[in-house]
Structures are given as C-alpha cells and as structure tokens.
mmCIF file of C-alpha atoms in Angstrom:
data_model
loop_
_atom_site.group_PDB
_atom_site.id
_atom_site.type_symbol
_atom_site.label_atom_id
_atom_site.label_comp_id
_atom_site.label_asym_id
_atom_site.label_seq_id
_atom_site.Cartn_x
_atom_site.Cartn_y
_atom_site.Cartn_z
ATOM 1 C CA MET A 467 0.000 0.000 0.000
ATOM 2 C CA PRO A 468 1.430 3.392 -0.939
ATOM 3 C CA SER A 469 2.860 5.369 1.977
ATOM 4 C CA ASN A 470 2.478 9.055 2.821
ATOM 5 C CA LEU A 471 -1.300 9.006 2.373
ATOM 6 C CA GLY A 472 -1.727 11.189 5.422
ATOM 7 C CA PRO A 473 -5.330 11.852 6.490
ATOM 8 C CA TRP A 474 -6.632 9.651 3.677
ATOM 9 C CA THR A 475 -5.519 6.657 5.726
ATOM 10 C CA TRP A 476 -6.995 7.450 9.122
ATOM 11 C CA ALA A 477 -9.594 10.230 8.652
ATOM 12 C CA PRO A 478 -12.479 8.277 7.012
ATOM 13 C CA PRO A 479 -12.661 5.488 9.617
ATOM 14 C CA LEU A 480 -12.181 7.999 12.444
ATOM 15 C CA ILE A 481 -15.008 10.187 11.159
ATOM 16 C CA SER A 482 -17.209 7.117 10.780
ATOM 17 C CA MET A 483 -16.563 6.033 14.356
ATOM 18 C CA LEU A 484 -17.285 9.552 15.629
ATOM 19 C CA LEU A 485 -20.589 9.528 13.746
ATOM 20 C CA LEU A 486 -21.401 6.169 15.289
ATOM 21 C CA ILE A 487 -20.786 7.605 18.768
ATOM 22 C CA VAL A 488 -22.901 10.690 18.014
ATOM 23 C CA LEU A 489 -25.800 8.538 16.799
ATOM 24 C CA TRP A 490 -25.595 6.467 19.975
ATOM 25 C CA LEU A 491 -25.286 9.417 22.383
ATOM 26 C CA THR A 492 -28.096 11.412 20.764
ATOM 27 C CA ASP A 493 -30.355 8.385 20.334
ATOM 28 C CA SER A 494 -31.065 9.573 16.787
ATOM 29 C CA ASN A 495 -30.596 6.283 14.964
ATOM 30 C CA GLU A 496 -34.286 5.617 14.397
ATOM 31 C CA SER A 497 -35.294 9.221 13.686
ATOM 32 C CA LEU A 498 -32.543 9.699 11.100
ATOM 33 C CA PHE A 499 -33.543 6.463 9.406
ATOM 34 C CA ILE A 500 -37.156 7.611 9.141
ATOM 35 C CA VAL A 501 -36.162 10.998 7.694
ATOM 36 C CA ILE A 502 -34.103 9.422 4.910
ATOM 37 C CA ASN A 503 -36.342 6.443 4.287
ATOM 38 C CA GLN A 504 -39.402 8.643 3.855
ATOM 39 C CA GLN A 505 -37.907 10.804 1.097
ATOM 40 C CA ARG A 506 -40.574 9.703 -1.371
ATOM 41 C CA HIS A 507 -39.531 12.294 -3.971
ATOM 42 C CA ILE A 508 -36.426 10.201 -4.644
ATOM 43 C CA PRO A 509 -37.345 7.523 -7.227
ATOM 44 C CA ASP A 510 -36.947 3.868 -6.340
ATOM 45 C CA LEU A 511 -34.774 3.558 -9.432
ATOM 46 C CA ALA A 512 -32.265 6.010 -7.947
ATOM 47 C CA TRP A 513 -32.000 4.076 -4.693
ATOM 48 C CA SER A 514 -31.759 0.748 -6.545
ATOM 49 C CA SER A 515 -29.077 2.028 -8.911
ATOM 50 C CA LEU A 516 -26.983 3.278 -6.016
ATOM 51 C CA ILE A 517 -27.416 0.192 -3.892
ATOM 52 C CA ILE A 518 -26.035 -2.262 -6.433
ATOM 53 C CA LEU A 519 -22.739 -0.367 -6.360
ATOM 54 C CA GLY A 520 -22.262 -1.875 -2.920
ATOM 55 C CA ASP A 521 -22.619 -5.393 -4.294
ATOM 56 C CA SER A 522 -19.328 -7.300 -4.326
ATOM 57 C CA MET A 523 -19.988 -8.838 -7.752
ATOM 58 C CA ILE A 524 -20.589 -5.414 -9.273
ATOM 59 C CA LEU A 525 -17.364 -4.085 -7.789
ATOM 60 C CA PHE A 526 -15.409 -7.129 -8.940
ATOM 61 C CA ALA A 527 -16.591 -6.231 -12.439
ATOM 62 C CA VAL A 528 -15.453 -2.639 -11.928
ATOM 63 C CA ALA A 529 -12.036 -3.991 -10.891
ATOM 64 C CA LEU A 530 -11.696 -6.146 -14.018
ATOM 65 C CA PRO A 531 -10.211 -3.370 -16.236
ATOM 66 C CA PHE A 532 -7.253 -3.127 -13.825
ATOM 67 C CA CYS A 533 -6.181 -6.640 -14.876
ATOM 68 C CA GLY A 534 -3.034 -6.585 -16.972
ATOM 69 C CA ARG A 535 -2.479 -2.947 -16.014
ATOM 70 C CA ARG A 536 -2.303 -2.574 -12.228
ATOM 71 C CA PRO A 537 -1.741 -6.033 -10.692
ATOM 72 C CA GLU A 538 -1.002 -4.485 -7.283
ATOM 73 C CA VAL A 539 -4.500 -2.968 -7.236
ATOM 74 C CA ILE A 540 -6.158 -6.282 -8.116
ATOM 75 C CA ARG A 541 -4.123 -8.042 -5.442
ATOM 76 C CA ALA A 542 -5.140 -5.455 -2.828
ATOM 77 C CA VAL A 543 -8.814 -5.595 -3.841
ATOM 78 C CA ILE A 544 -8.989 -9.378 -3.476
ATOM 79 C CA VAL A 545 -7.146 -9.552 -0.157
ATOM 80 C CA SER A 546 -9.104 -6.612 1.284
ATOM 81 C CA ALA A 547 -12.390 -8.165 0.136
ATOM 82 C CA ILE A 548 -11.553 -11.319 2.085
ATOM 83 C CA VAL A 549 -10.676 -9.308 5.201
ATOM 84 C CA ALA A 550 -13.901 -7.293 4.908
ATOM 85 C CA ALA A 551 -16.048 -10.390 4.377
ATOM 86 C CA LEU A 552 -14.619 -12.088 7.456
ATOM 87 C CA ALA A 553 -15.131 -8.952 9.562
ATOM 88 C CA VAL A 554 -18.749 -8.504 8.457
ATOM 89 C CA ARG A 555 -19.666 -12.161 8.922
ATOM 90 C CA GLY A 556 -18.074 -12.226 12.363
ATOM 91 C CA LEU A 557 -19.851 -9.086 13.551
ATOM 92 C CA LYS A 558 -23.213 -10.166 12.162
ATOM 93 C CA TRP A 559 -22.833 -13.360 14.177
ATOM 94 C CA LEU A 560 -21.742 -11.545 17.347
ATOM 95 C CA VAL A 561 -24.118 -8.554 17.231
ATOM 96 C CA VAL A 562 -27.795 -9.469 17.214
ATOM 97 C CA GLU A 563 -29.690 -6.507 15.788
ATOM 98 C CA MET A 564 -33.008 -6.583 13.976
ATOM 99 C CA ARG A 565 -33.456 -4.608 10.778
ATOM 100 C CA PRO A 566 -35.879 -1.670 10.466
ATOM 101 C CA VAL A 567 -38.674 -3.728 8.909
ATOM 102 C CA ALA A 568 -38.766 -5.911 12.035
ATOM 103 C CA VAL A 569 -38.945 -2.902 14.369
ATOM 104 C CA LEU A 570 -40.952 -0.159 12.678
ATOM 105 C CA GLU A 571 -44.545 -0.455 11.564
ATOM 106 C CA THR A 572 -44.424 1.600 8.372
ATOM 107 C CA ILE A 573 -41.311 1.972 6.253
ATOM 108 C CA HIS A 574 -40.543 2.200 2.559
ATOM 109 C CA ILE A 575 -39.072 -1.090 1.326
ATOM 110 C CA ILE A 576 -37.320 -1.588 -2.005
ATOM 111 C CA GLY A 577 -35.990 -5.038 -2.799
ATOM 112 C CA PRO A 578 -35.906 -7.919 -0.317
ATOM 113 C CA SER A 579 -37.590 -7.474 3.059
ATOM 114 C CA LEU A 580 -34.808 -8.523 5.419
ATOM 115 C CA ARG A 581 -35.391 -8.786 9.162
ATOM 116 C CA LYS A 582 -32.222 -10.060 10.862
ATOM 117 C CA SER A 583 -28.444 -9.534 10.888
ATOM 118 C CA SER A 584 -28.560 -5.782 10.538
ATOM 119 C CA PHE A 585 -25.154 -4.781 11.987
ATOM 120 C CA PRO A 586 -22.989 -3.890 10.130
ATOM 121 C CA SER A 587 -24.077 -3.073 6.567
ATOM 122 C CA GLY A 588 -22.338 -5.416 4.150
ATOM 123 C CA HIS A 589 -22.983 -3.115 1.189
ATOM 124 C CA ALA A 590 -21.481 -0.129 3.005
ATOM 125 C CA THR A 591 -18.479 -2.204 4.013
ATOM 126 C CA THR A 592 -17.971 -3.420 0.459
ATOM 127 C CA ILE A 593 -18.147 -0.035 -1.269
ATOM 128 C CA PHE A 594 -15.893 1.643 1.311
ATOM 129 C CA THR A 595 -13.365 -1.179 1.061
ATOM 130 C CA PHE A 596 -13.198 -0.817 -2.717
ATOM 131 C CA VAL A 597 -13.145 2.978 -2.685
ATOM 132 C CA ALA A 598 -10.402 3.017 -0.050
ATOM 133 C CA ILE A 599 -8.175 0.769 -2.163
ATOM 134 C CA ILE A 600 -8.613 2.990 -5.212
ATOM 135 C CA CYS A 601 -7.944 6.089 -3.091
ATOM 136 C CA PHE A 602 -4.747 4.516 -1.800
ATOM 137 C CA TYR A 603 -3.488 3.936 -5.333
ATOM 138 C CA THR A 604 -4.380 7.261 -6.926
ATOM 139 C CA SER A 605 -2.756 10.622 -6.291
ATOM 140 C CA LYS A 606 -5.676 12.608 -7.703
ATOM 141 C CA ARG A 607 -7.447 14.382 -4.843
ATOM 142 C CA LEU A 608 -10.524 15.055 -6.987
ATOM 143 C CA TYR A 609 -10.896 11.337 -7.726
ATOM 144 C CA ARG A 610 -10.651 10.568 -4.028
ATOM 145 C CA VAL A 611 -13.305 13.118 -3.112
ATOM 146 C CA LEU A 612 -15.665 11.885 -5.832
ATOM 147 C CA LEU A 613 -15.163 8.245 -4.853
ATOM 148 C CA VAL A 614 -15.782 8.880 -1.154
ATOM 149 C CA THR A 615 -18.874 10.911 -2.028
ATOM 150 C CA LEU A 616 -20.152 8.004 -4.116
ATOM 151 C CA ALA A 617 -19.490 5.598 -1.236
ATOM 152 C CA VAL A 618 -21.444 7.840 1.138
ATOM 153 C CA LEU A 619 -24.391 7.915 -1.272
ATOM 154 C CA VAL A 620 -24.332 4.133 -1.563
ATOM 155 C CA GLY A 621 -24.367 3.900 2.226
ATOM 156 C CA ILE A 622 -27.313 6.295 2.456
ATOM 157 C CA SER A 623 -29.155 4.212 -0.131
ATOM 158 C CA ARG A 624 -29.252 1.341 2.381
ATOM 159 C CA LEU A 625 -31.548 3.569 4.440
ATOM 160 C CA GLY A 626 -33.532 4.565 1.378
ATOM 161 C CA VAL A 627 -34.352 0.955 0.548
ATOM 162 C CA GLY A 628 -35.238 0.214 4.184
ATOM 163 C CA ALA A 629 -32.522 -2.393 4.762
ATOM 164 C CA HIS A 630 -30.304 -0.834 7.451
ATOM 165 C CA TRP A 631 -30.041 1.623 10.307
ATOM 166 C CA PRO A 632 -27.651 4.612 10.127
ATOM 167 C CA THR A 633 -25.413 2.936 12.723
ATOM 168 C CA ASP A 634 -25.091 -0.106 10.464
ATOM 169 C CA VAL A 635 -23.923 2.080 7.602
ATOM 170 C CA VAL A 636 -21.373 4.212 9.462
ATOM 171 C CA ALA A 637 -19.974 1.089 11.114
ATOM 172 C CA GLY A 638 -19.747 -0.553 7.709
ATOM 173 C CA ALA A 639 -17.864 2.475 6.391
ATOM 174 C CA ALA A 640 -15.320 2.254 9.201
ATOM 175 C CA ILE A 641 -14.935 -1.504 8.819
ATOM 176 C CA GLY A 642 -14.592 -1.230 5.058
ATOM 177 C CA TRP A 643 -11.863 1.414 5.218
ATOM 178 C CA ALA A 644 -10.028 -0.462 7.972
ATOM 179 C CA SER A 645 -10.282 -3.663 5.925
ATOM 180 C CA ALA A 646 -8.668 -1.872 2.989
ATOM 181 C CA ILE A 647 -5.795 -0.731 5.219
ATOM 182 C CA VAL A 648 -5.252 -4.236 6.604
ATOM 183 C CA GLY A 649 -5.775 -5.840 3.205
ATOM 184 C CA GLY A 650 -3.410 -3.398 1.543
ATOM 185 C CA ILE A 651 -0.661 -4.201 4.057
ATOM 186 C CA LEU A 652 -1.231 -7.959 3.826
ATOM 187 C CA SER A 653 -1.365 -7.930 0.027
ATOM 188 C CA GLU A 654 2.118 -6.415 -0.160
ATOM 189 C CA ARG A 655 3.430 -9.460 1.690
ATOM 190 C CA TRP A 656 1.877 -11.762 -0.923
ATOM 191 C CA GLU A 657 4.699 -11.448 -3.432
ATOM 192 C CA GLY A 658 3.264 -14.192 -5.596
ATOM 193 C CA GLY A 659 0.078 -12.169 -5.993
ATOM 194 C CA ILE A 660 1.528 -10.214 -8.896
ATOM 195 C CA SER A 661 3.171 -13.147 -10.665
ATOM 196 C CA LEU A 662 1.889 -13.867 -14.151
ATOM 197 C CA THR A 663 0.134 -17.030 -12.977
ATOM 198 C CA ALA A 664 -1.589 -15.225 -10.107
ATOM 199 C CA GLN A 665 -2.617 -12.361 -12.381
ATOM 200 C CA ARG A 666 -4.212 -14.802 -14.801
ATOM 201 C CA ILE A 667 -6.057 -16.676 -12.045
ATOM 202 C CA LEU A 668 -7.383 -13.465 -10.488
ATOM 203 C CA ALA A 669 -8.317 -12.112 -13.918
ATOM 204 C CA LEU A 670 -10.238 -15.305 -14.668
ATOM 205 C CA PHE A 671 -12.079 -15.010 -11.356
ATOM 206 C CA LEU A 672 -13.038 -11.395 -12.023
ATOM 207 C CA LEU A 673 -14.016 -12.245 -15.585
ATOM 208 C CA ILE A 674 -16.360 -14.992 -14.379
ATOM 209 C CA CYS A 675 -17.900 -12.567 -11.854
ATOM 210 C CA THR A 676 -18.422 -10.002 -14.611
ATOM 211 C CA MET A 677 -19.950 -12.485 -17.039
ATOM 212 C CA SER A 678 -22.357 -13.689 -14.341
ATOM 213 C CA LEU A 679 -23.823 -10.178 -14.188
ATOM 214 C CA LEU A 680 -25.091 -10.644 -17.729
ATOM 215 C CA GLY A 681 -27.072 -13.744 -16.898
ATOM 216 C CA ILE A 682 -27.318 -15.697 -13.679
ATOM 217 C CA TYR A 683 -26.470 -13.195 -10.947
ATOM 218 C CA ASP A 684 -29.335 -11.498 -9.119
ATOM 219 C CA THR A 685 -28.710 -8.342 -7.072
ATOM 220 C CA HIS A 686 -32.354 -8.504 -5.871
ATOM 221 C CA TYR A 687 -32.958 -5.029 -7.260
ATOM 222 C CA PRO A 688 -34.522 -5.679 -10.692
ATOM 223 C CA GLN A 689 -35.059 -1.990 -11.407
ATOM 224 C CA ALA A 690 -31.292 -1.632 -11.590
ATOM 225 C CA ASN A 691 -30.830 -4.520 -14.059
ATOM 226 C CA PRO A 692 -30.088 -2.178 -17.010
ATOM 227 C CA MET A 693 -27.346 -0.536 -14.956
ATOM 228 C CA GLN A 694 -26.019 -3.933 -13.927
ATOM 229 C CA TYR A 695 -25.766 -5.025 -17.563
ATOM 230 C CA ALA A 696 -24.208 -1.718 -18.592
ATOM 231 C CA ILE A 697 -21.512 -2.017 -15.921
ATOM 232 C CA ALA A 698 -20.705 -5.571 -16.997
ATOM 233 C CA ILE A 699 -20.491 -4.682 -20.693
ATOM 234 C CA ALA A 700 -18.386 -1.567 -20.027
ATOM 235 C CA ALA A 701 -16.064 -3.582 -17.779
ATOM 236 C CA LEU A 702 -15.576 -6.217 -20.481
ATOM 237 C CA ILE A 703 -14.839 -3.586 -23.125
ATOM 238 C CA PHE A 704 -12.325 -1.633 -21.034
ATOM 239 C CA ALA A 705 -10.726 -4.825 -19.716
ATOM 240 C CA THR A 706 -10.122 -6.389 -23.144
ATOM 241 C CA PRO A 707 -6.670 -4.840 -23.818
ATOM 242 C CA GLY A 708 -5.351 -5.892 -20.419
ATOM 243 C CA LEU A 709 -6.813 -9.386 -20.658
ATOM 244 C CA VAL A 710 -5.305 -9.847 -24.130
ATOM 245 C CA ARG A 711 -1.953 -8.671 -22.793
ATOM 246 C CA LEU A 712 -2.118 -11.232 -19.976
ATOM 247 C CA ALA A 713 -3.037 -14.007 -22.407
ATOM 248 C CA ARG A 714 -0.144 -13.220 -24.783
ATOM 249 C CA THR A 715 2.559 -12.638 -22.192
ATOM 250 C CA HIS A 716 5.002 -15.524 -21.787
#
C-alpha cells in the first residue's frame, strides 16, 4: 500500500466512528432512518441504482479493467475483500440486531424485506473497502473526493431501501476502510500475488464474476438490471486490452 497518504488513511474510519458515537449518544438512529427512508420524492430507481454499487460482484466487475495494467490494485482488492467479508460475517454473528422492517410499523421497502443480521451493513463495508483501495493507489485528490462521495451515497441508499439503520452504515464504512488498510498491508506481503500465474487466475475469477452479471447473478434489485448489464459490458470492453496482454505474455 502506498505510503504518505496522510489523512486519507486514518480520517475516514475515524469520522465514521465519531458519527457512530454521536448517533448512539443522541439516540437519533431511528429518527434519522425515518427521515431518509421517507424521502418519497427520490425515485426507487435512484435508490436501486446506487445500492447495487455496494454489491461485491458489481465491484469485482469494476475492478476487471485493472487486470493486466495494475496487478497491485487487483491483489489489494482481493485480499481486502476477504478481510472485509470475514469482519462482516463475524460481527453479524456476534451482534444481534433486527433490521428496520422488524422494528418499525411503516417503512418504505425496495428489494428484499430482510429482518435479521442488521449490523454492520455489508454493502457499506464493500463499497468503502473498494473505494479506499482505489484512493490509496491514486494521487488525484478530486478522484478521491468523488469516490468517497459516491461511497457515502451508496451507504445512504441502504436507508432509502429500508434495509439498514444509520449505525449499520457508518460502522460498515469504518470496517470497510479499515479492511482496505489491513488488506493493503497484507497484500504487499503476498509477493506471488503479482506473478503472471496469479494475475491470470485473479483475472479469470473477475471475468467470471463479470460475465455472471449478464445472466445468472441477481442483485435482488430488478429496477437496476439495465445498470447492472451496462456495468458488466463496459467492464468487459475496457478490460479487453489488459486481458489480451495477460493471455499473450510468456
């Protein structure tokens, strides 16, 4: 993981944890959820389109064009994704929290009506993990700001679709960013992760994930299917030069 990142390393998870404390101290978790969830002027399509960007399969497709170009980024994405998945699964098992639909009488639901395993938000964790990795490997401040803004919107969309509490989302943001830090450090110790063989295996994995978006994979948000297909097709197009380079390299 690149050094000298300064506040971009520690500020996002610290801010997320501070927000989590504020929500707990002010007892505003439920009220904030209701305010955002009841924004009926925001189309369901907008919430659905944002929410799928927190789906791991979608983000694996977005990572595909890095194959054959930035092997260190692919390596960091995969390792960080494993760290994040383990953290989320462990916390969901340890922390028993019901989702909004199981607590509140009237909420706006888009997609599946989930009732259990609310903390933390897996989608928020996933998008913040991915965004953090990209932020670590780019020097463009504007890109970093835009990516973090997108991640925040994806997190908010989990409230819009009625799937999570604000505390779930801010915790997911902190966990995701921390997972990227840990994953980035661990990935650098996996020297074989950028070998030609490893690059080809990881590229094949990401390619399979991307192809599945065009057929068998279901994000459970059918309104966003056109966006899902568009992301997959765009990923395949932009990834072609790198994949060809990997296939021809001896």
